Each structure stands twice: as C-alpha cells, then as structure tokens.
XYZ file of C-alpha atoms in Angstrom:
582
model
C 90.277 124.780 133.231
C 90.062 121.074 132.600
C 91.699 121.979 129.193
C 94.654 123.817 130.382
C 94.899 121.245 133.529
C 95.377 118.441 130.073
C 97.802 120.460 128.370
C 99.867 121.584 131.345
C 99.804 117.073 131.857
C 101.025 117.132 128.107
C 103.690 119.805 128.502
C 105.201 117.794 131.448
C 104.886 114.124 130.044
C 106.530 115.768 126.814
C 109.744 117.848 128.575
C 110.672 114.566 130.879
C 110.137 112.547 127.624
C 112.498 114.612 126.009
C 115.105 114.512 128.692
C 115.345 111.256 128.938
C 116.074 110.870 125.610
C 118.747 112.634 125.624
C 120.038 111.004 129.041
C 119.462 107.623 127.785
C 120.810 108.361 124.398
C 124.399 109.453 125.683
C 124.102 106.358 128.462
C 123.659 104.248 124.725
C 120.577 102.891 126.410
C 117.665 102.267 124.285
C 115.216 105.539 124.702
C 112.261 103.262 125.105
C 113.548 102.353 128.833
C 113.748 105.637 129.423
C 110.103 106.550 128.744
C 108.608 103.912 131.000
C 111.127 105.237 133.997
C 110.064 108.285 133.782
C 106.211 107.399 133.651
C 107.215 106.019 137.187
C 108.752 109.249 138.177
C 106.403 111.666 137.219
C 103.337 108.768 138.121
C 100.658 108.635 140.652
C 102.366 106.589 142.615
C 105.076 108.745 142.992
C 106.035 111.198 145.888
C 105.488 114.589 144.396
C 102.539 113.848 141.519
C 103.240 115.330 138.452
C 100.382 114.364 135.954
C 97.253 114.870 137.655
C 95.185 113.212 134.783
C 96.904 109.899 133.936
C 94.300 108.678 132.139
C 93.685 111.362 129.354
C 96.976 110.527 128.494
C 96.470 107.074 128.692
C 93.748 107.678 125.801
C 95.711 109.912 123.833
C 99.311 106.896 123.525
C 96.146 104.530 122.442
C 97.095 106.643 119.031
C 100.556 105.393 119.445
C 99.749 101.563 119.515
C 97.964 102.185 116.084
C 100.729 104.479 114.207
C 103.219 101.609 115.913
C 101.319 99.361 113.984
C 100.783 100.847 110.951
C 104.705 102.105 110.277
C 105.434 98.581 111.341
C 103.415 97.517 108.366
C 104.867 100.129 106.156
C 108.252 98.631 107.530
C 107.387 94.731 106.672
C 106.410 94.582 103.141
C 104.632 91.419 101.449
C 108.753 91.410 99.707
C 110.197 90.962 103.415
C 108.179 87.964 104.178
C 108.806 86.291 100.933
C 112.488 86.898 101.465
C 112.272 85.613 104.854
C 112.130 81.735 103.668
C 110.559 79.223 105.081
C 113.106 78.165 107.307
C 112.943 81.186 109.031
C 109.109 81.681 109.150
C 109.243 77.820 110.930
C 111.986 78.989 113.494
C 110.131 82.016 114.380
C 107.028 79.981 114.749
C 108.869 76.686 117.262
C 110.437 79.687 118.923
C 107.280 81.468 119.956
C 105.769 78.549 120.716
C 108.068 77.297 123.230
C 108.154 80.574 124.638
C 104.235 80.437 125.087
C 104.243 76.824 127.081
C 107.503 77.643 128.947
C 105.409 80.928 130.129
C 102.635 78.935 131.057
C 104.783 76.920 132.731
C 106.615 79.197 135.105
C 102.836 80.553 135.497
C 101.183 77.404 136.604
C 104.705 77.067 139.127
C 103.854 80.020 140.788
C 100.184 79.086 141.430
C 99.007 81.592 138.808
C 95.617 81.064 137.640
C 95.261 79.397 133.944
C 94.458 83.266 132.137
C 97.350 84.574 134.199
C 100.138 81.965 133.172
C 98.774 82.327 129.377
C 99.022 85.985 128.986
C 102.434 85.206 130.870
C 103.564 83.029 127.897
C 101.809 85.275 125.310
C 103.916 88.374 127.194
C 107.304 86.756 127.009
C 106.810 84.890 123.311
C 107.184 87.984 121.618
C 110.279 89.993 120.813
C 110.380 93.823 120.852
C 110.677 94.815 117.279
C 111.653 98.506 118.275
C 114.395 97.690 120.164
C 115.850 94.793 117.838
C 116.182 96.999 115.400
C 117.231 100.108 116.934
C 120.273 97.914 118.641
C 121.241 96.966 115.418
C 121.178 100.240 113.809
C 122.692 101.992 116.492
C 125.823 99.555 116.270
C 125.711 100.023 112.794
C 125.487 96.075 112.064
C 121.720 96.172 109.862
C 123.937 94.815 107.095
C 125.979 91.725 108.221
C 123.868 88.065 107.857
C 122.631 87.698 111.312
C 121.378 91.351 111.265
C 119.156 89.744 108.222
C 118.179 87.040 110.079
C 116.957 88.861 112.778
C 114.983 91.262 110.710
C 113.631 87.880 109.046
C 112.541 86.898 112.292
C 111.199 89.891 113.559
C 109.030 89.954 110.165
C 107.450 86.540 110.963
C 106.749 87.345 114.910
C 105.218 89.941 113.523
C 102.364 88.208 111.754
C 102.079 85.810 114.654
C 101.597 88.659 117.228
C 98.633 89.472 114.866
C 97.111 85.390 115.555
C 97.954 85.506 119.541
C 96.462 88.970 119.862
C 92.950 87.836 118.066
C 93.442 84.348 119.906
C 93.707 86.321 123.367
C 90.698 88.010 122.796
C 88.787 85.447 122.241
C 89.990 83.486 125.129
C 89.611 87.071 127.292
C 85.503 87.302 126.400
C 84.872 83.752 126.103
C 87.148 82.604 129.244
C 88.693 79.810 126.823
C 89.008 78.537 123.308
C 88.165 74.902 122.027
C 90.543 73.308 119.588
C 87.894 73.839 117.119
C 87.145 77.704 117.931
C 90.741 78.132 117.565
C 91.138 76.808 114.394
C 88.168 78.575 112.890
C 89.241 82.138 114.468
C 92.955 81.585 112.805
C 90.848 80.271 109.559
C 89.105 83.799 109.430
C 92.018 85.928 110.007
C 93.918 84.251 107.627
C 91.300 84.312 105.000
C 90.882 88.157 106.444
C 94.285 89.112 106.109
C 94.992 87.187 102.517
C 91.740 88.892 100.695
C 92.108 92.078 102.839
C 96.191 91.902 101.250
C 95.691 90.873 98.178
C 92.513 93.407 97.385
C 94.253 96.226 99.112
C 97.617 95.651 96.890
C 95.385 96.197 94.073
C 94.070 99.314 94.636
C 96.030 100.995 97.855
C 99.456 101.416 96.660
C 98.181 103.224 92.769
C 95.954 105.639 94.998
C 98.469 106.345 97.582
C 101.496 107.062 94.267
C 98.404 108.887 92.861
C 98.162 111.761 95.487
C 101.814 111.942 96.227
C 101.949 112.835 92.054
C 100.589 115.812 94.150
C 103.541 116.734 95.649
C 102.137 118.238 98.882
C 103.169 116.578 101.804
C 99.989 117.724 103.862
C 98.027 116.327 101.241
C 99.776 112.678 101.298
C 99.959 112.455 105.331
C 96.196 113.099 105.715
C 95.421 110.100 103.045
C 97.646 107.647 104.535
C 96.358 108.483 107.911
C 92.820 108.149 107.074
C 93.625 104.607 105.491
C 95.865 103.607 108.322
C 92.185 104.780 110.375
C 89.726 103.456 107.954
C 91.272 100.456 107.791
C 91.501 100.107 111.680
C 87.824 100.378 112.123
C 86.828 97.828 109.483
C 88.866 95.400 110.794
C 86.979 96.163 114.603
C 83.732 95.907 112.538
C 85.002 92.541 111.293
C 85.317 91.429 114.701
C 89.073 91.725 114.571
C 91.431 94.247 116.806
C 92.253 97.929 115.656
C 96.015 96.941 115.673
C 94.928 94.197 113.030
C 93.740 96.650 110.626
C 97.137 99.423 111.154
C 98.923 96.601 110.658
C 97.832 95.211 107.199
C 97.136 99.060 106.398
C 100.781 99.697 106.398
C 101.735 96.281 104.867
C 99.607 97.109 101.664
C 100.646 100.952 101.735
C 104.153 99.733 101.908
C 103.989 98.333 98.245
C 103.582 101.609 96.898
C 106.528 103.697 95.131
C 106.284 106.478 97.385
C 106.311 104.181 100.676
C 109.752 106.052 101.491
C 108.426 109.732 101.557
C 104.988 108.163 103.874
C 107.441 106.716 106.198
C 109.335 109.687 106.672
C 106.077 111.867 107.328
C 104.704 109.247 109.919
C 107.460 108.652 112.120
C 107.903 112.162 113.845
C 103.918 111.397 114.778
C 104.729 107.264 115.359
C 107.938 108.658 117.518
C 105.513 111.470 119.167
C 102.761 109.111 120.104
C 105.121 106.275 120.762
C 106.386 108.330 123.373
C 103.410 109.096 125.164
C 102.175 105.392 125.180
C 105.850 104.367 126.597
C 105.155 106.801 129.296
C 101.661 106.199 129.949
C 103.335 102.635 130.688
C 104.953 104.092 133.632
C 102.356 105.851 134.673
C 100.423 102.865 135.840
C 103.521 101.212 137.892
C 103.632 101.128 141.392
C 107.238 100.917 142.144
C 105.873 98.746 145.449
C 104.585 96.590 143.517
C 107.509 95.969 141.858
C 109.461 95.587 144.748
C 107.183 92.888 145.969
C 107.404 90.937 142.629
C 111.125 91.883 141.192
C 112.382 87.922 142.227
C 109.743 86.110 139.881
C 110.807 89.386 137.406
C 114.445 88.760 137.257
C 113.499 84.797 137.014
C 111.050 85.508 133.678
C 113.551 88.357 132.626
C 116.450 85.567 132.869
C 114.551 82.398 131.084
C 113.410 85.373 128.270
C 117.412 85.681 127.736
C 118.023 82.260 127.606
C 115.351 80.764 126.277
C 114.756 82.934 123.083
C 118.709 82.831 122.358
C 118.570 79.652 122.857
C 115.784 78.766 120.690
C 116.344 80.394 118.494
C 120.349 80.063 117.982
C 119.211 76.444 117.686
C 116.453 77.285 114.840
C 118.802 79.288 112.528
C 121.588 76.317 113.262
C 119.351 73.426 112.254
C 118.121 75.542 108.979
C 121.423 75.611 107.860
C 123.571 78.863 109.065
C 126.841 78.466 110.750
C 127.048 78.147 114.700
C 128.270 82.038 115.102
C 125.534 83.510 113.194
C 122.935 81.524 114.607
C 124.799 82.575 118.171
C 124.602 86.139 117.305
C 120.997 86.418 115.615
C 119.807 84.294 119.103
C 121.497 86.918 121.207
C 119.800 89.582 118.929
C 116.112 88.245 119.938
C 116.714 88.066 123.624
C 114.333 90.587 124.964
C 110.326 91.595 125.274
C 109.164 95.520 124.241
C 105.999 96.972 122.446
C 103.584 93.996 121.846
C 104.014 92.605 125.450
C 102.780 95.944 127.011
C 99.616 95.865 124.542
C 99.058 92.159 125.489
C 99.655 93.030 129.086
C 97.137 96.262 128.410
C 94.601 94.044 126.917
C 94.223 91.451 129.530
C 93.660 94.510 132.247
C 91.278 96.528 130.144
C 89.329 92.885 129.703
C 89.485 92.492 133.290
C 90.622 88.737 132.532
C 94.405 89.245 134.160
C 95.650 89.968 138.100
C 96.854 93.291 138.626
C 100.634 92.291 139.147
C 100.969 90.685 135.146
C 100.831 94.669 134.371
C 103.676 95.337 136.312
C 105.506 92.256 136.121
C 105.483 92.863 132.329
C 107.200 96.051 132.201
C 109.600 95.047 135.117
C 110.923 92.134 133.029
C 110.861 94.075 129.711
C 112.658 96.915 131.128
C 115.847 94.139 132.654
C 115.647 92.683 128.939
C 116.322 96.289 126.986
C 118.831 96.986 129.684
C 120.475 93.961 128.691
C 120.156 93.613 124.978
C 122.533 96.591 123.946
C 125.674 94.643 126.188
C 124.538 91.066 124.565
C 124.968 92.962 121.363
C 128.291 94.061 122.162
C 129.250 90.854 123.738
C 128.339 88.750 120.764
C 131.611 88.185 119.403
C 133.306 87.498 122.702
C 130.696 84.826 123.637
C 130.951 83.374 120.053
C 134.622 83.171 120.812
C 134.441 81.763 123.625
C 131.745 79.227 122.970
C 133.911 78.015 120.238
C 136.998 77.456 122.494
C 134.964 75.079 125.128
C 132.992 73.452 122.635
C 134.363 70.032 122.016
C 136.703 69.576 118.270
C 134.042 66.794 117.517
C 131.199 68.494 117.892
C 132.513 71.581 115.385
C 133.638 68.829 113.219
C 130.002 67.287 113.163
C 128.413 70.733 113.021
C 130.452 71.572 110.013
C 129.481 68.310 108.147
C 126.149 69.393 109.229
C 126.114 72.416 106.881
C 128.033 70.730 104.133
C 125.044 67.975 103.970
C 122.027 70.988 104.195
C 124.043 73.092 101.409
C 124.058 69.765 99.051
C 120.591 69.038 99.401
C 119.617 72.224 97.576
C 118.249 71.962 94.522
C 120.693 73.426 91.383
C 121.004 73.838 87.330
C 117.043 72.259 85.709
C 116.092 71.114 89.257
C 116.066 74.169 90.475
C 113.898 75.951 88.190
C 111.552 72.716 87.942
C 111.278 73.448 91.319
C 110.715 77.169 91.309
C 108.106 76.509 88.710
C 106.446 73.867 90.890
C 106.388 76.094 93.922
C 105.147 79.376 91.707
C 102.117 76.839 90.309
C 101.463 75.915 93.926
C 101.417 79.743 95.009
C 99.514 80.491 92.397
C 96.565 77.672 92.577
C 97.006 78.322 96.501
C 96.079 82.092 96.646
C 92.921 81.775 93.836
C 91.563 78.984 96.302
C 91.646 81.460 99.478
C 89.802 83.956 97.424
C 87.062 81.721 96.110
C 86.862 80.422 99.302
C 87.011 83.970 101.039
C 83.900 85.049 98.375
C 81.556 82.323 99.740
C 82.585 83.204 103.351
C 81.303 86.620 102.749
C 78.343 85.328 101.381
C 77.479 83.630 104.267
C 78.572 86.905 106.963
C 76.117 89.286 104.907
C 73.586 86.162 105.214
C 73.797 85.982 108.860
C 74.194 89.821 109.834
C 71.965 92.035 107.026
C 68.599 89.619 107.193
C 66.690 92.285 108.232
C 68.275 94.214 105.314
C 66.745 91.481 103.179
C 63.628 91.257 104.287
C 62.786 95.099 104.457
C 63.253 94.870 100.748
C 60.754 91.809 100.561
C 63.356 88.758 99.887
C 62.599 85.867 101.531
C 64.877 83.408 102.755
C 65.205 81.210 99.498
C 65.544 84.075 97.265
C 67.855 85.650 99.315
C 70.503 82.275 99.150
C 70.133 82.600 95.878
C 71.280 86.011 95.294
C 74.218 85.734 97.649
C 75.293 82.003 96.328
C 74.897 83.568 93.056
C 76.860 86.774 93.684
C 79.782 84.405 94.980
C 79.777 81.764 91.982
C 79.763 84.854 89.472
C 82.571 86.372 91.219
C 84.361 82.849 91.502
C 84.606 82.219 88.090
C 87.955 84.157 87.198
C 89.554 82.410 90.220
C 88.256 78.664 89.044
C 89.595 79.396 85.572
C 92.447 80.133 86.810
C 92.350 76.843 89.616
C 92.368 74.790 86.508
C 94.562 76.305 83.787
C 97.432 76.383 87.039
C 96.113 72.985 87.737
C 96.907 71.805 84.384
C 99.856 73.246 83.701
C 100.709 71.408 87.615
C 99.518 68.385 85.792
C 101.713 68.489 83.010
C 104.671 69.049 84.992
C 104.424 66.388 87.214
C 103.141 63.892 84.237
C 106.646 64.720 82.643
C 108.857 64.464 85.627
C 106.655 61.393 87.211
C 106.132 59.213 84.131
C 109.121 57.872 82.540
C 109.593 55.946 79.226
C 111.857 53.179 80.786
C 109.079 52.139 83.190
C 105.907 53.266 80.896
C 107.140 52.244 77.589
C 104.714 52.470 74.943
C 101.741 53.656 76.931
C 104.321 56.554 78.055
C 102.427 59.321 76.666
C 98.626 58.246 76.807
C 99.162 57.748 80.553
C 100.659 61.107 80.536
C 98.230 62.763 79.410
C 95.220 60.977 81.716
C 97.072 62.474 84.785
C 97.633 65.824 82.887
C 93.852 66.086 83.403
C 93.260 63.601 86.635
C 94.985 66.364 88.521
C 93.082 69.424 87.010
C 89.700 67.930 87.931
C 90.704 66.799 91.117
C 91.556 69.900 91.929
C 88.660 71.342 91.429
C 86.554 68.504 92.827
C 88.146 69.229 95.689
C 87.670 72.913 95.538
C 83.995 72.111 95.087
C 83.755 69.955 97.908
C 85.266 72.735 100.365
C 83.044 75.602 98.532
C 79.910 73.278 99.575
C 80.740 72.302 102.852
C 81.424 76.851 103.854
C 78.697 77.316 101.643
C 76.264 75.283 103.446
C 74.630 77.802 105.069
C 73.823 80.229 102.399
C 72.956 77.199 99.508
C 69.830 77.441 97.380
C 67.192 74.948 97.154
C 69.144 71.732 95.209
C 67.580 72.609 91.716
C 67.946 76.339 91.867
C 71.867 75.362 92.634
C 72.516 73.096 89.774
C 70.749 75.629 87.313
C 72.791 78.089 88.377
C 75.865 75.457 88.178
C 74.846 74.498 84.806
C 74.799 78.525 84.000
C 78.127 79.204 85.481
C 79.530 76.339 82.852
C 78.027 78.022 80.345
C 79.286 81.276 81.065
C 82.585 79.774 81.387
C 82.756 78.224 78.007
C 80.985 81.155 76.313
C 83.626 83.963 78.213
C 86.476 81.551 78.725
C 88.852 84.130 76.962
C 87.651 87.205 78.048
C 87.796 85.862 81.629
C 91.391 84.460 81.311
C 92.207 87.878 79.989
C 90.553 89.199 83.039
C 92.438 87.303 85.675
C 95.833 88.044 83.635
C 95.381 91.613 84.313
C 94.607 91.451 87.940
C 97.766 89.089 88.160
C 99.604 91.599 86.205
C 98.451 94.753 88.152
C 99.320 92.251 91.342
C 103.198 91.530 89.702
C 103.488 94.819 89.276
C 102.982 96.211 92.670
C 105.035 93.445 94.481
C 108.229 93.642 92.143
C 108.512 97.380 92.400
C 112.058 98.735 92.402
C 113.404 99.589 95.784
C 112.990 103.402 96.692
C-alpha cells in the first residue's frame, strides 16, 4: 500500500507540474516559478493536502540537484571558461563578493544570528543559471554581446558556487572557518578540481566517444549516468559535496565529440527530476510564514535587483564594454534560482540555519524570476532612458574611457610575445598543481590507509619511503617539463629584458645567465613548496637525498623518453580541448 500511496504522490506532483507548465509558459513566465507555486498548493500546509508523503519526494528531486549539476557541467566546458577572459572571471568574482557582505549585512540589521546573515549573503550572491539562460533563449537574444557576457558570467559563478558550497560546509560542521582553514579548504578543491579535470580530460571524453561508436542510445545514457554517479561519490569520499563531483563530471564529459547527443539524452531526465526538486521546494513553504516575513523578502528581493545590476553593469563597464551592454548584461543577472535553494537546503538539513532562511529564500527568488523576464524586455527602454538623463560629460568621459582600454591592448609582435608568455605561464602553472597535487596524495593515503600499511608489515619509515617515492617517480615528467617551459620563459624574457644599448658587449653572456637563473629558480622554488606539503610523509634525510640523487639519474638517463612522454599527454590534452564544435 505504501507503494501505491508513493506513486499515487508521484502521479499528482507530476499532472500539477505539467499544468503549470503550460500555464506559465503561455503567461511567458519562467516554468521554474511555476513549480515552486504549485508545491505550495498541493503542500502540507495547504487546505486540502494533496501529497501525503512529502518527503519521499523530497528524496527522490535530491536526483535532480545532481543531473542539474552534471548537464550544467556538460553545458560549461573547460572552452567556455577560457573564452570567458579574465576580465570577466574578476567581475563575476567582486560581484559575488559584494553580494555575500551586503547579505551579511542586511542579516546582521535584522538581528540575525552570524550563520543566518552568511547563508543570507551566500543565498543572494548567486545568480540562477536556469533562468538566465532560459530568458535569453526565450527572447531569442543568446546571440547579441551582452547575451555572451552573461553566459561568461554565469560560467564563472558557476565555479564559485562550487568554493561557497564546500566553504559552507565547513563553516555548517565546524560552526566557523579561520582565515587559515579557509585557505587550505579552497587550496584542496582547487588542487581537487585541476587534477580531477585535467586526469578526467584524458581519459573521460575517448571512453564516452568510444561507446557512443556504439550507436545505442541506451547504451551511452547508462555510461554517462554512472560517471555523472561515480564521480559524485568520490568526490563525497574526498570529503567534498555530491554536487562537486556532477559538476566536474559533466565539465570533463563535455569535452567529448559526442557531448551533443549526451545532452540531449539527459535533459528529459535533468527536466523530469528538475521538476520534482522545484516542487519539493514548495512543498516545504508555509504560505504563513511567508506572510509574516514577505517585508524583509521584498527588501532582499529589491537590493538582489539592484545590487547585482548594479555590480555588475559597473564590472563589464570598467573591463572595457560600452555603457548599454554593460546595462543590459547587469539587468540580465538580476535574480537568485537553483543554487540558492540547495544552499538554503543545506543549512536546514545541517541544522546550522533558522527555519524562516528556507522560506525567505524561495519568497525572494520567486519576486526575482517574476521580475527578470520584464527587466529583459525593458532593457532597451532603460538603456534609453539612462542615456537621456545622464549628463553629455559623463558619456563624453565614458567614451574616452573605452578608447584608452581598447589602446592598451597589445597588437602585431606584442601580441603574440604576449600570447607566448601567457601559454609558457599556463603551461609551467598547470605541471606545478600536478606535482604538487601527487605529493598531496601521498600524504592523504599516509594519514587514512596506516592500518593498510601496517597489516602488510611496513613500518612507519618504510612506508614514507614508498609513498615519497611513488610521488617523486610520478613527478618527474611534470619537473621536466617545469624546466624545459622554464627555459624557454627564460629565454624570452632574456631577449625582451636585456638590450644591447644598455648591455653592450656583455649583451649576450648576461643573456644567457638569466636564460638559466630563471629555470633553476623555478624549480628551487618548486622544491621548496614540494618539501614544505611533503613534510609529513618525508623519509629519514639520507633515504631522501638517495632517492633525490636517483631521481637525477633517472632524469638524465630517460630525459628523452620522458619528454616524449609528457608531449603525448599534452598532445592527447590539445586534442580533447580544441575539438571542433558539434
């Protein structure tokens, strides 16, 4: 009975769900507003209940926040955020930020308690994703330059919703994070995510083309699903949050050649399950409760609006785009959607949050979606207007404001000197994270498989120096490749630093001492980081300088075959992340 009792739950959630999107679609609202109201309609709380199990369904949209994750990865692409430019990835970041003390802010106002104004400014930092881009689709307008920069923006909130959500937890089981803490959790998620990326890339996308070669869609959803799974539980096993591992699931999936027919099998089940967690949603709101709190709601909902347009309008302005685009992509981020609810959702199921956050949340999400299809609309207008109060010397100063920004970028040789420098940097950057990443490793199977270890009879000093081994051995490639990019660095700077006119004579023997002065640095400095994350898994001091000395001597003995190595991973790498579009 208690099956039938679920489905007959199921059967209703799903008609009502279905009605209102087809109310809300001819009313050109978005659908997602639709699915909390009528979680309040058919709720608990509600005259007349209609689901007598909330909770079962409440379990079941839990499967929506991870295939919401994981399309959103298949959606973002390592190729989106390197398109997205700095410029962009530092307004998305200033924006969130000021979101996230302006939230605290109104919290601490209304005598909130410290947890309760954070998750406040976590809540409201974070724009919905789903509804940005629906808005823009729906108007037909995904092509035009503020459409881009939204989509650039949405990319990099994306990545930081991954930091606040591992951040929260923390501060949710440990009641708060040190400076310190917080630097070493962001530290491990970035090393996480980079290795986890860059490993997946490798592997994911050429096993993912290889069983679509299949040609059986049944065959294809069931992989991606269990990687999208796999993936979600390693990254809890890691200590991270299921959402974490989706995310980056879909990210490296994404790279493959066959990421368009995935996508199109996942979203009828992302749209499905998206559903039911938008409902579920409702389900928990008491509509008194939202009486009793809809004046600090409509104050939140209104400083969302106008602080995240203005914000970011600002941003986009100061990184060089003209007033009305910046205007429009501002307008474009003005609301809250998916991520606040599972922020909201995780402070309640840690017990860490007051009851009327939950509430409060969707109340001031659900005035921001109402809103954001008429800002869209009104874009134009207000651009028009804005432009016709705005004093002529201001538009005259904003103007030379561009002019100056579009001057100071580099063109003909200095601008491939400096897309050589930056591709040296990138380069050197991302072999240092995984040498770094190995020794981190080494020192997380140290401290959680001892007894492993000493089952097998390997004490303490033997066992260092199998795992500081292990990571050396497995360094090598990546320090080969530290100080060939290091060199080449070297060389390029030596030319463009040291100039005949001043050096004269001595020109090209001072060249070449800081063509290998900045190799060896580099990799003194390298050292110097290994040792200090290394510390607790080093070997007695002679057992490490053998095995030093040994590594040298591997190096010189396989320098070519290891080069040859590392150029193949590279290549393999290349190759996945300049794939022709679909």
């Amino acid at each position: 009975m208690h099956e039938i009792g679920f489905i007959r739950d199921l059967a209703i959630v799903m008609i009502v769900a279905g009605a209102t999107t087809i109310v809300f679609q001819r009313m050109r609202q978005p659908v997602l507003l639709g699915y909390i109201l009528a979680g309040v309609l058919i709720g608990p709380h509600t005259p007349g209940v209609l689901v007598g199990d909330a909770r079962a369904i409440d379990d079941i949209s839990n499967l929506g926040v991870v295939l919401l994750m994981f399309t959103l990865g298949l959606e973002f692409s390592v190729r989106k955020l390197r398109e997205v430019g700095i410029g962009v990835l530092a307004v998305a970041v200033a924006e969130v930020g000021l979101m996230l003390w302006i939230g605290y802010g109104i919290g601490g106002l209304f005598g909130w308690s410290g947890t309760d104004a954070l998750f406040l400014g976590a809540i409201i930092s974070l724009s919905s994703t789903m509804v940005a881009t629906r808005t823009l689709a729906e108007s037909g307008q995904r092509q035009q330059k503020f459409a881009q920069l939204v989509t650039g923006l949405l990319v990099a909130e994306d990545m930081l919703t991954i930091v606040m959500l591992t951040l929260l937890t923390a501060v949710a089981i440990g009641g708060s994070v040190q400076a310190d803490t917080a630097l070493a959790l962001v530290g491990h998620l970035g090393l996480f995510v980079i290795v986890g990326m860059i490993l997946g890339l490798l592997l994911l996308p050429r096993l993912v083309d290889y069983v679509a070669s299949f040609d059986r869609d049944e065959t294809l959803l069931v992989s991606v699903l269990g990687i999208c799974f796999g993936a979600s539980l390693f990254a809890v096993w890691m200590g991270f949050s299921v959402a974490l591992g989706a995310f980056l699931a879909g990210a490296v999936v994404a790279e493959s050649r066959s990421v368009g027919r995935v996508l199109h099998l996942v979203e009828p089940l992302r749209d499905m399950f998206a559903a039911l967690f938008f409902v579920a949603i409702g389900l928990k709101i008491d509509p008194a409760m939202l009486l009793q709190y809809a004046l600090p709601a409509l104050l939140i909902a209104t400083v969302v609006i106008v602080g995240k347009t203005l914000a970011c309008s600002l941003g986009i302005f100061i990184v060089g785009h003209d007033p009305r685009t910046a205007l429009r992509s501002g307008l474009g981020m003005a609301q809250i959607g998916e991520f606040s609810f599972v922020i909201a959702t995780l402070g309640l199921s840690l017990g860490v949050v007051s009851d009327f956050i939950y509430p409060i949340a969707v109340a001031v999400s659900v005035l921001c979606m109402a809103a954001s299809p008429y800002l869209n609309r009104s874009a134009e207008s207000l651009a028009n207007g804005l432009r016709r109060v705005t004093p002529r010397s201001l538009i005259l100063l904003a103007n030379s404001y561009n002019g100056w920004l579009e001057n100071l970028k580099p063109v003909n040789e200095n601008a491939a000197i400096a897309a050589i420098f930056r591709r040296l940097l990138w380069h050197i950057g991302i072999n240092v994270l995984l040498v770094v990443a190995l020794f981190i490793v080494g020192a997380y199977v140290n401290a959680h498989n001892w007894s492993w270890f000493s089952k097998l009879g390997i004490d303490r000093e033997l066992r260092h120096t199998l795992i500081w081994a292990c990571a050396l051995f497995l360094s090598l490639p990546m320090l080969i490749a530290v100080y060939r990019k290091a060199e080449a660095l070297g060389m390029v700077l030596a030319e463009l630093g040291i100039r005949e006119r001043f050096a004269g004579s001595y020109t090209q023997a001072i060249r070449n001492v800081l063509a290998r002065v900045i190799p060896l640095a580099t990799l003194l400095a390298l050292a110097l980081l290994v040792s200090g994350l290394s510390s607790a898994i080093l070997p007695p001091r002679g057992i490490a300088l053998s095995l030093v000395v040994l590594v040298v001597a591997v190096a010189v003995v396989l320098w070519r075959g290891l080069v040859r190595m590392h150029a193949r991973l590279q290549a393999a790498l290349k190759e996945t992340l300049e794939k022709p579009d679909p």
